[in-house]
Structure formats: structure tokens, C-alpha cells
mmCIF file with all atom_site columns, C-alpha atoms in Angstrom:
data_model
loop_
_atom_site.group_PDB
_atom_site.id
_atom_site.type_symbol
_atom_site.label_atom_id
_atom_site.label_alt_id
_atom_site.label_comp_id
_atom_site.label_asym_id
_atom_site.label_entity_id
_atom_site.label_seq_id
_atom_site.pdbx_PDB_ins_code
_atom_site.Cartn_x
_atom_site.Cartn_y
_atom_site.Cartn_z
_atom_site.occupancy
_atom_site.B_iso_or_equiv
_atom_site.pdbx_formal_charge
_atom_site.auth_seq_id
_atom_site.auth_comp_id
_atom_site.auth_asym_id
_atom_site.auth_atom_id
_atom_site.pdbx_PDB_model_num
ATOM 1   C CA . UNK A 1 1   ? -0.231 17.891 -129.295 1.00 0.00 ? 1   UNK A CA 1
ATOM 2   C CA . UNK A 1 2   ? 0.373  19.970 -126.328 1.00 0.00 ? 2   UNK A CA 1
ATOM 3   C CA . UNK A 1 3   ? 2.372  22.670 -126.369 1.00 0.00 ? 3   UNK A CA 1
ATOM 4   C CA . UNK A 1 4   ? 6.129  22.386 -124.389 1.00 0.00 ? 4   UNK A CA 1
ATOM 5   C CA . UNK A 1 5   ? 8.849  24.822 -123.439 1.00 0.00 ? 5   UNK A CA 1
ATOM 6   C CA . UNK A 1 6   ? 11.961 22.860 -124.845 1.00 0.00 ? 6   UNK A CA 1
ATOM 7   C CA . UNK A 1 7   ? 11.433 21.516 -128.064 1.00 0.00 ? 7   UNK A CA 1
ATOM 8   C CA . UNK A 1 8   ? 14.939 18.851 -129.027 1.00 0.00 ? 8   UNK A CA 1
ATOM 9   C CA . UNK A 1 9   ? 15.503 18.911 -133.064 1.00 0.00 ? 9   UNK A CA 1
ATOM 10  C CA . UNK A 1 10  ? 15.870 15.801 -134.849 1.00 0.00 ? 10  UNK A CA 1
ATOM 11  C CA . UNK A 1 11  ? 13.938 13.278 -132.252 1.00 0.00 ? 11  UNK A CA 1
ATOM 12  C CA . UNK A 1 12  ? 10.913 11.897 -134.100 1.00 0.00 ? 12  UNK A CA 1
ATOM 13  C CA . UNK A 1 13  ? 8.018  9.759  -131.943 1.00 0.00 ? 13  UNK A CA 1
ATOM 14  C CA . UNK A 1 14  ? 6.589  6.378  -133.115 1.00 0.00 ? 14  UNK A CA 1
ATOM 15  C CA . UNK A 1 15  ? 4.055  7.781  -135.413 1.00 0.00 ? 15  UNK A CA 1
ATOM 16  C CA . UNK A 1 16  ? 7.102  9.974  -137.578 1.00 0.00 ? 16  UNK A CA 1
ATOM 17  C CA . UNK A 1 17  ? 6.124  13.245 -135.777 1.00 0.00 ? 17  UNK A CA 1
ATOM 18  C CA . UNK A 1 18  ? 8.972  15.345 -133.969 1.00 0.00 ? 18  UNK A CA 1
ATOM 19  C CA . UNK A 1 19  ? 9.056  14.810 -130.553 1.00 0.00 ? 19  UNK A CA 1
ATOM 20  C CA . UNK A 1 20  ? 9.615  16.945 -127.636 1.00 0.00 ? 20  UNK A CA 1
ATOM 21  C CA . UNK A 1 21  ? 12.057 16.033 -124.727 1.00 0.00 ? 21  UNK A CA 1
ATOM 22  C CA . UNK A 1 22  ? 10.945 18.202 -121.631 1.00 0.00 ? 22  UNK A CA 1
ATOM 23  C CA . UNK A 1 23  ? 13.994 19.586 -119.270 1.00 0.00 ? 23  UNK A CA 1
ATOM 24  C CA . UNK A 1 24  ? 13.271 18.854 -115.628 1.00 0.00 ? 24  UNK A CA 1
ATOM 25  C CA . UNK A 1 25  ? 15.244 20.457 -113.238 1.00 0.00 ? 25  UNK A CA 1
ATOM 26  C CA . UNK A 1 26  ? 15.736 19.511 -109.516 1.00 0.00 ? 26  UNK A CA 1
ATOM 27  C CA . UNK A 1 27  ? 16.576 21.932 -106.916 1.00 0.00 ? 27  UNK A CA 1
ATOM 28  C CA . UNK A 1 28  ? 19.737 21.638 -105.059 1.00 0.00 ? 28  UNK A CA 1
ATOM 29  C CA . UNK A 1 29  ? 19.215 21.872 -101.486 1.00 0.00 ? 29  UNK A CA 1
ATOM 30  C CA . UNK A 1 30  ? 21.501 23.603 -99.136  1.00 0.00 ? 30  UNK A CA 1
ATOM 31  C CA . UNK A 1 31  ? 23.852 21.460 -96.938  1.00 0.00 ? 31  UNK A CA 1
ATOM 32  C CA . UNK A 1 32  ? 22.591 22.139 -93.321  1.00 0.00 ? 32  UNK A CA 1
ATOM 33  C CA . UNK A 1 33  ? 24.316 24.222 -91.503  1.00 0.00 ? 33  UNK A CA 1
ATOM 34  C CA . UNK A 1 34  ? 25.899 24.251 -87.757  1.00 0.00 ? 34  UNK A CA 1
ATOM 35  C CA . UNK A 1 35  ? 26.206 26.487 -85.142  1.00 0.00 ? 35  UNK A CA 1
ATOM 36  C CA . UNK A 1 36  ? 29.592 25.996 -83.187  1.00 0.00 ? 36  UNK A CA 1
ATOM 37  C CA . UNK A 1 37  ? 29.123 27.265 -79.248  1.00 0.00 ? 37  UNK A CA 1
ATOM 38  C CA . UNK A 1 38  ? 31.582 27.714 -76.313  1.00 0.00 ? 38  UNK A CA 1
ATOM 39  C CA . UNK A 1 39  ? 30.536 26.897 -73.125  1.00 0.00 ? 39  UNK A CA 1
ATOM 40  C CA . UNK A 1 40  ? 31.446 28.067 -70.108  1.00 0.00 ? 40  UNK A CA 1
ATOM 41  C CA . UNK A 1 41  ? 33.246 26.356 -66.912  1.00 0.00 ? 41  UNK A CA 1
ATOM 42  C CA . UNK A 1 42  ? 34.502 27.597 -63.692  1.00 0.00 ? 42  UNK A CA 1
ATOM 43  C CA . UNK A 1 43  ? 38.209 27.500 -64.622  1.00 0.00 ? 43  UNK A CA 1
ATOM 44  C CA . UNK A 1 44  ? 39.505 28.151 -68.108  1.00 0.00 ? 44  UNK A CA 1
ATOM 45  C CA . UNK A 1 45  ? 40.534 31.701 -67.808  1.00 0.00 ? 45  UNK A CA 1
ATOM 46  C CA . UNK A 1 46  ? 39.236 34.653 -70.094  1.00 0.00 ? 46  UNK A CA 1
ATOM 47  C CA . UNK A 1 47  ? 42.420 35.250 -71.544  1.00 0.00 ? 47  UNK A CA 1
ATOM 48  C CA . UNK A 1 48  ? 42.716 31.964 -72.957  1.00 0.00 ? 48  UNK A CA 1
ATOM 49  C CA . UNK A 1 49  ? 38.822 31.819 -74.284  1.00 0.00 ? 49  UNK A CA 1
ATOM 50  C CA . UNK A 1 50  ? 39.703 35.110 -76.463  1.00 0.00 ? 50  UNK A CA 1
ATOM 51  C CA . UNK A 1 51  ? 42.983 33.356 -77.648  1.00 0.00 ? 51  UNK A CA 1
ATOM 52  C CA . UNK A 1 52  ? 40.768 30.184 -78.817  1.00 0.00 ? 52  UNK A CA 1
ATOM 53  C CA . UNK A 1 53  ? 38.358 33.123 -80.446  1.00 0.00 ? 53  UNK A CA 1
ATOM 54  C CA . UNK A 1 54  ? 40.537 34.962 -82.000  1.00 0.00 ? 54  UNK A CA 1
ATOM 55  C CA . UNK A 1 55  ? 43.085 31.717 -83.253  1.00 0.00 ? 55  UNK A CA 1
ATOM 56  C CA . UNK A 1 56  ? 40.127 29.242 -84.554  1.00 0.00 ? 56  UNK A CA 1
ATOM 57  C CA . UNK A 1 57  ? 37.236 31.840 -85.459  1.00 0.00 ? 57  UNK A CA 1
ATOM 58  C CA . UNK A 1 58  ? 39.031 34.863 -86.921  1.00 0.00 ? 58  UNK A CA 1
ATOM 59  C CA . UNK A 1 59  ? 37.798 37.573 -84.501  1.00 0.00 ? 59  UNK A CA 1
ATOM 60  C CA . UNK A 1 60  ? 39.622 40.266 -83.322  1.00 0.00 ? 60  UNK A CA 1
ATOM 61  C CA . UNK A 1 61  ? 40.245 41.256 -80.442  1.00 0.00 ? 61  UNK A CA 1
ATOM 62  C CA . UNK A 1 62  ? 36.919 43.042 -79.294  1.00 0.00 ? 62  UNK A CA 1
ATOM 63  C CA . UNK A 1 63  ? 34.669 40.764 -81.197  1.00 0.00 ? 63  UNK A CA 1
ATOM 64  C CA . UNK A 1 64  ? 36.534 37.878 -78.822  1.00 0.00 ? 64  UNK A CA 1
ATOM 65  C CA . UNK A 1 65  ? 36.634 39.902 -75.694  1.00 0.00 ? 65  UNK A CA 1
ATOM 66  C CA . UNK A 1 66  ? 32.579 40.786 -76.067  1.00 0.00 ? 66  UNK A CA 1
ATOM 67  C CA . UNK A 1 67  ? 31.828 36.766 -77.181  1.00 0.00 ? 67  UNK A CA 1
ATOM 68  C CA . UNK A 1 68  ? 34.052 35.462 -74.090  1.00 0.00 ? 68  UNK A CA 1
ATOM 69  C CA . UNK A 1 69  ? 32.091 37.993 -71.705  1.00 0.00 ? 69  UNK A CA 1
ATOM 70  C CA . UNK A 1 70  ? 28.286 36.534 -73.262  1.00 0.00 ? 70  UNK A CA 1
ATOM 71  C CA . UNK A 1 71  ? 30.234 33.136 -72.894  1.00 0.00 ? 71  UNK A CA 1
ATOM 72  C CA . UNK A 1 72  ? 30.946 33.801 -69.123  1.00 0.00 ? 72  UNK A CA 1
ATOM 73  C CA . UNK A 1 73  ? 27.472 35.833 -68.490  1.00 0.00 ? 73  UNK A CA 1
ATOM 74  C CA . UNK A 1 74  ? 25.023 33.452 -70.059  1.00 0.00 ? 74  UNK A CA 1
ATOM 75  C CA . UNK A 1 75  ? 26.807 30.376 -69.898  1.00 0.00 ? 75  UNK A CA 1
ATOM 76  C CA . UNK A 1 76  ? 27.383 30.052 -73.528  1.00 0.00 ? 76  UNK A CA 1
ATOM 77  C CA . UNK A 1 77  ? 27.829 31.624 -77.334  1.00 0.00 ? 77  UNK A CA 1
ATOM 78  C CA . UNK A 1 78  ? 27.578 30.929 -80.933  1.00 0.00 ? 78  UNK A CA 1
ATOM 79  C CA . UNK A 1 79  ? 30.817 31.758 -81.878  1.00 0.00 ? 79  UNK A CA 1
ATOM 80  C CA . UNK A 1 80  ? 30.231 31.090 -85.474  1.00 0.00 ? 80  UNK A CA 1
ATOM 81  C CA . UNK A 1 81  ? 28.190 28.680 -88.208  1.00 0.00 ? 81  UNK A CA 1
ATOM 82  C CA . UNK A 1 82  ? 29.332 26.567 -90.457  1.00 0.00 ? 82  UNK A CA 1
ATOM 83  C CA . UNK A 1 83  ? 29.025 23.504 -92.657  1.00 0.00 ? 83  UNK A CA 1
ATOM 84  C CA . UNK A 1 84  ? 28.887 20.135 -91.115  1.00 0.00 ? 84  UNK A CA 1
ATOM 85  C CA . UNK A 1 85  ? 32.922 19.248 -91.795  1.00 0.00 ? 85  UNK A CA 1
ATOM 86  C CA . UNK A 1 86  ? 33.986 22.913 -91.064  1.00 0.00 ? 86  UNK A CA 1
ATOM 87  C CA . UNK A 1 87  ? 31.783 22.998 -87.371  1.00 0.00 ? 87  UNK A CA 1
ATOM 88  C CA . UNK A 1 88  ? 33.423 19.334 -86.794  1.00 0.00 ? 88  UNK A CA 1
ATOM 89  C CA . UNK A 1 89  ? 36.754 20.572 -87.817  1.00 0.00 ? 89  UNK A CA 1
ATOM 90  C CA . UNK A 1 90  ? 36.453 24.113 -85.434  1.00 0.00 ? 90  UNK A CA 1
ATOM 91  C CA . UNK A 1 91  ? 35.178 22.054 -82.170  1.00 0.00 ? 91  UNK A CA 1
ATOM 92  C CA . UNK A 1 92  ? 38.130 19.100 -82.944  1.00 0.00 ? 92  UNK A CA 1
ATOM 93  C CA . UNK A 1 93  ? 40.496 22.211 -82.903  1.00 0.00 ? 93  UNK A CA 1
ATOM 94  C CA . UNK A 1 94  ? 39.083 23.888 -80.052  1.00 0.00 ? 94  UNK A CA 1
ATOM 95  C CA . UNK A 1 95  ? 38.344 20.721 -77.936  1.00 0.00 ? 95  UNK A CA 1
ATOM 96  C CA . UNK A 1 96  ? 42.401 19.601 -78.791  1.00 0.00 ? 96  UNK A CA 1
ATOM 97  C CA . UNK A 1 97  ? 44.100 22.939 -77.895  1.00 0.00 ? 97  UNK A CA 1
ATOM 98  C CA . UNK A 1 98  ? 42.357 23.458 -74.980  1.00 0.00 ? 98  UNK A CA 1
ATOM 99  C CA . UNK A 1 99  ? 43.034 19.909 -73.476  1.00 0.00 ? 99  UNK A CA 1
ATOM 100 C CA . UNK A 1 100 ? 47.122 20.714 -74.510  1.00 0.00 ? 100 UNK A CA 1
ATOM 101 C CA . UNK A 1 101 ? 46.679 23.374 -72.605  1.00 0.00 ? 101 UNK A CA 1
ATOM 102 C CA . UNK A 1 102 ? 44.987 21.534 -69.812  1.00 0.00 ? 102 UNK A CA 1
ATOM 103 C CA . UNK A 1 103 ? 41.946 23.528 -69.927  1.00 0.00 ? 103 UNK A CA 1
ATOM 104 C CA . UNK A 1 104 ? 38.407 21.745 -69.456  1.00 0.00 ? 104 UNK A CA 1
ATOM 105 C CA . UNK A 1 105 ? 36.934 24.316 -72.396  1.00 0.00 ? 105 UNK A CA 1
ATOM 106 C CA . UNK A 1 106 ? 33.731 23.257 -73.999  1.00 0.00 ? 106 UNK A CA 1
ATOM 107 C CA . UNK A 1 107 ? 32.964 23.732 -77.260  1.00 0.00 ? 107 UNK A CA 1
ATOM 108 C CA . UNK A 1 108 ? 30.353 21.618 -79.511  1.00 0.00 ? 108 UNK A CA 1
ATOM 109 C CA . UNK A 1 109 ? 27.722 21.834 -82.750  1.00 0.00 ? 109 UNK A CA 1
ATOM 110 C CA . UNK A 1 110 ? 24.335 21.832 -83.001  1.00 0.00 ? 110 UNK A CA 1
ATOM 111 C CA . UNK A 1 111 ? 22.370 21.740 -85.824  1.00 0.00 ? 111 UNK A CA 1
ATOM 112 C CA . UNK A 1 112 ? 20.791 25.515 -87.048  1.00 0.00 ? 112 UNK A CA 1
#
């Protein structure tokens, strides 16, 4: 009989010999995760991209003034990553405030 790792007490096979029930484990894999970019236009002011920064991401005030400047310099940023359902819920928020505002702000997901 070979031996095994886990031996269970009490479990007997057909031929009255205690059996062994081997533990398999399966590894859990990570949720994906997204990365949740602003994009830049021609007409939503600076001010109001470090607002959206520092309201819906948590920056301060120099982390969202240096992320709206990369924003306006290379056209866009990652302004943060997140789970599926938290990148969704961040763009929704963004993409709403800034059209209440009457701003044509961009900001979507992409997959990491």
C-alpha cells in the first residue's frame, strides 16, 4: 500500500483494511484586476480633474495636481486599480459627476 500524507481514522476499504482519504486542495485564483484611467480633452479644466482625483480616488492634493498634469501631458493616467465592481463603480462616479457638471471628462477600465 502506498504511503499518503493524510491518513482519516475509522474508514476501512473493501478488503477490511483502513483506508486513506487524500486532501486535495485547489488554488484560489485572484479576481483580475483593473486599471481605472482619465483621459484627457480640450475643455474640462484642471481644477476640476484634481477635484474628481482627490473626491473619487483619495489623493491629496499634490498626488492629484502631479496625476492631472501626466493626464494633460500624455493624454492620459492610471489613476488607480481595482477590482472589477470597484473600477466599474469609480468610472460610473467619475463619468456621472463630470456630466452634472457638464464636463466631457473621460474616464474608463481596462483590464491589468
Amino acid at each position: 500500500m502506498p504511503v499518503v500524507p493524510h491518513q482519516m481514522s475509522g474508514e476501512f476499504d473493501q478488503d477490511g483494511e483502513q483506508g486513506v482519504a487524500l486532501e486535495t486542495r485547489t488554488k484560489t485564483k485572484r479576481p483580475p484586476l483593473y486599471k481605472v484611467l482619465l483621459l484627457n480633452d480640450d475643455y474640462t479644466p484642471m481644477e476640476f480633474v484634481v477635484v474628481v482625483l482627490e473626491r473619487f480616488f483619495g489623493k491629496n492634493h499634490t498626488q492629484a495636481f502631479e496625476i492631472m498634469l501626466t493626464v494633460h501631458k500624455k493624454g492620459m493616467a492610471v489613476v488607480g486599480i481595482f477590482s472589477h465592481e470597484i473600477a466599474e463603480t469609480k468610472v460610473a462616479q467619475v463619468m456621472d459627476f463630470s456630466r452634472r457638471h457638464q464636463h466631457p471628462l473621460q474616464c474608463t477600465m481596462e483590464k491589468e
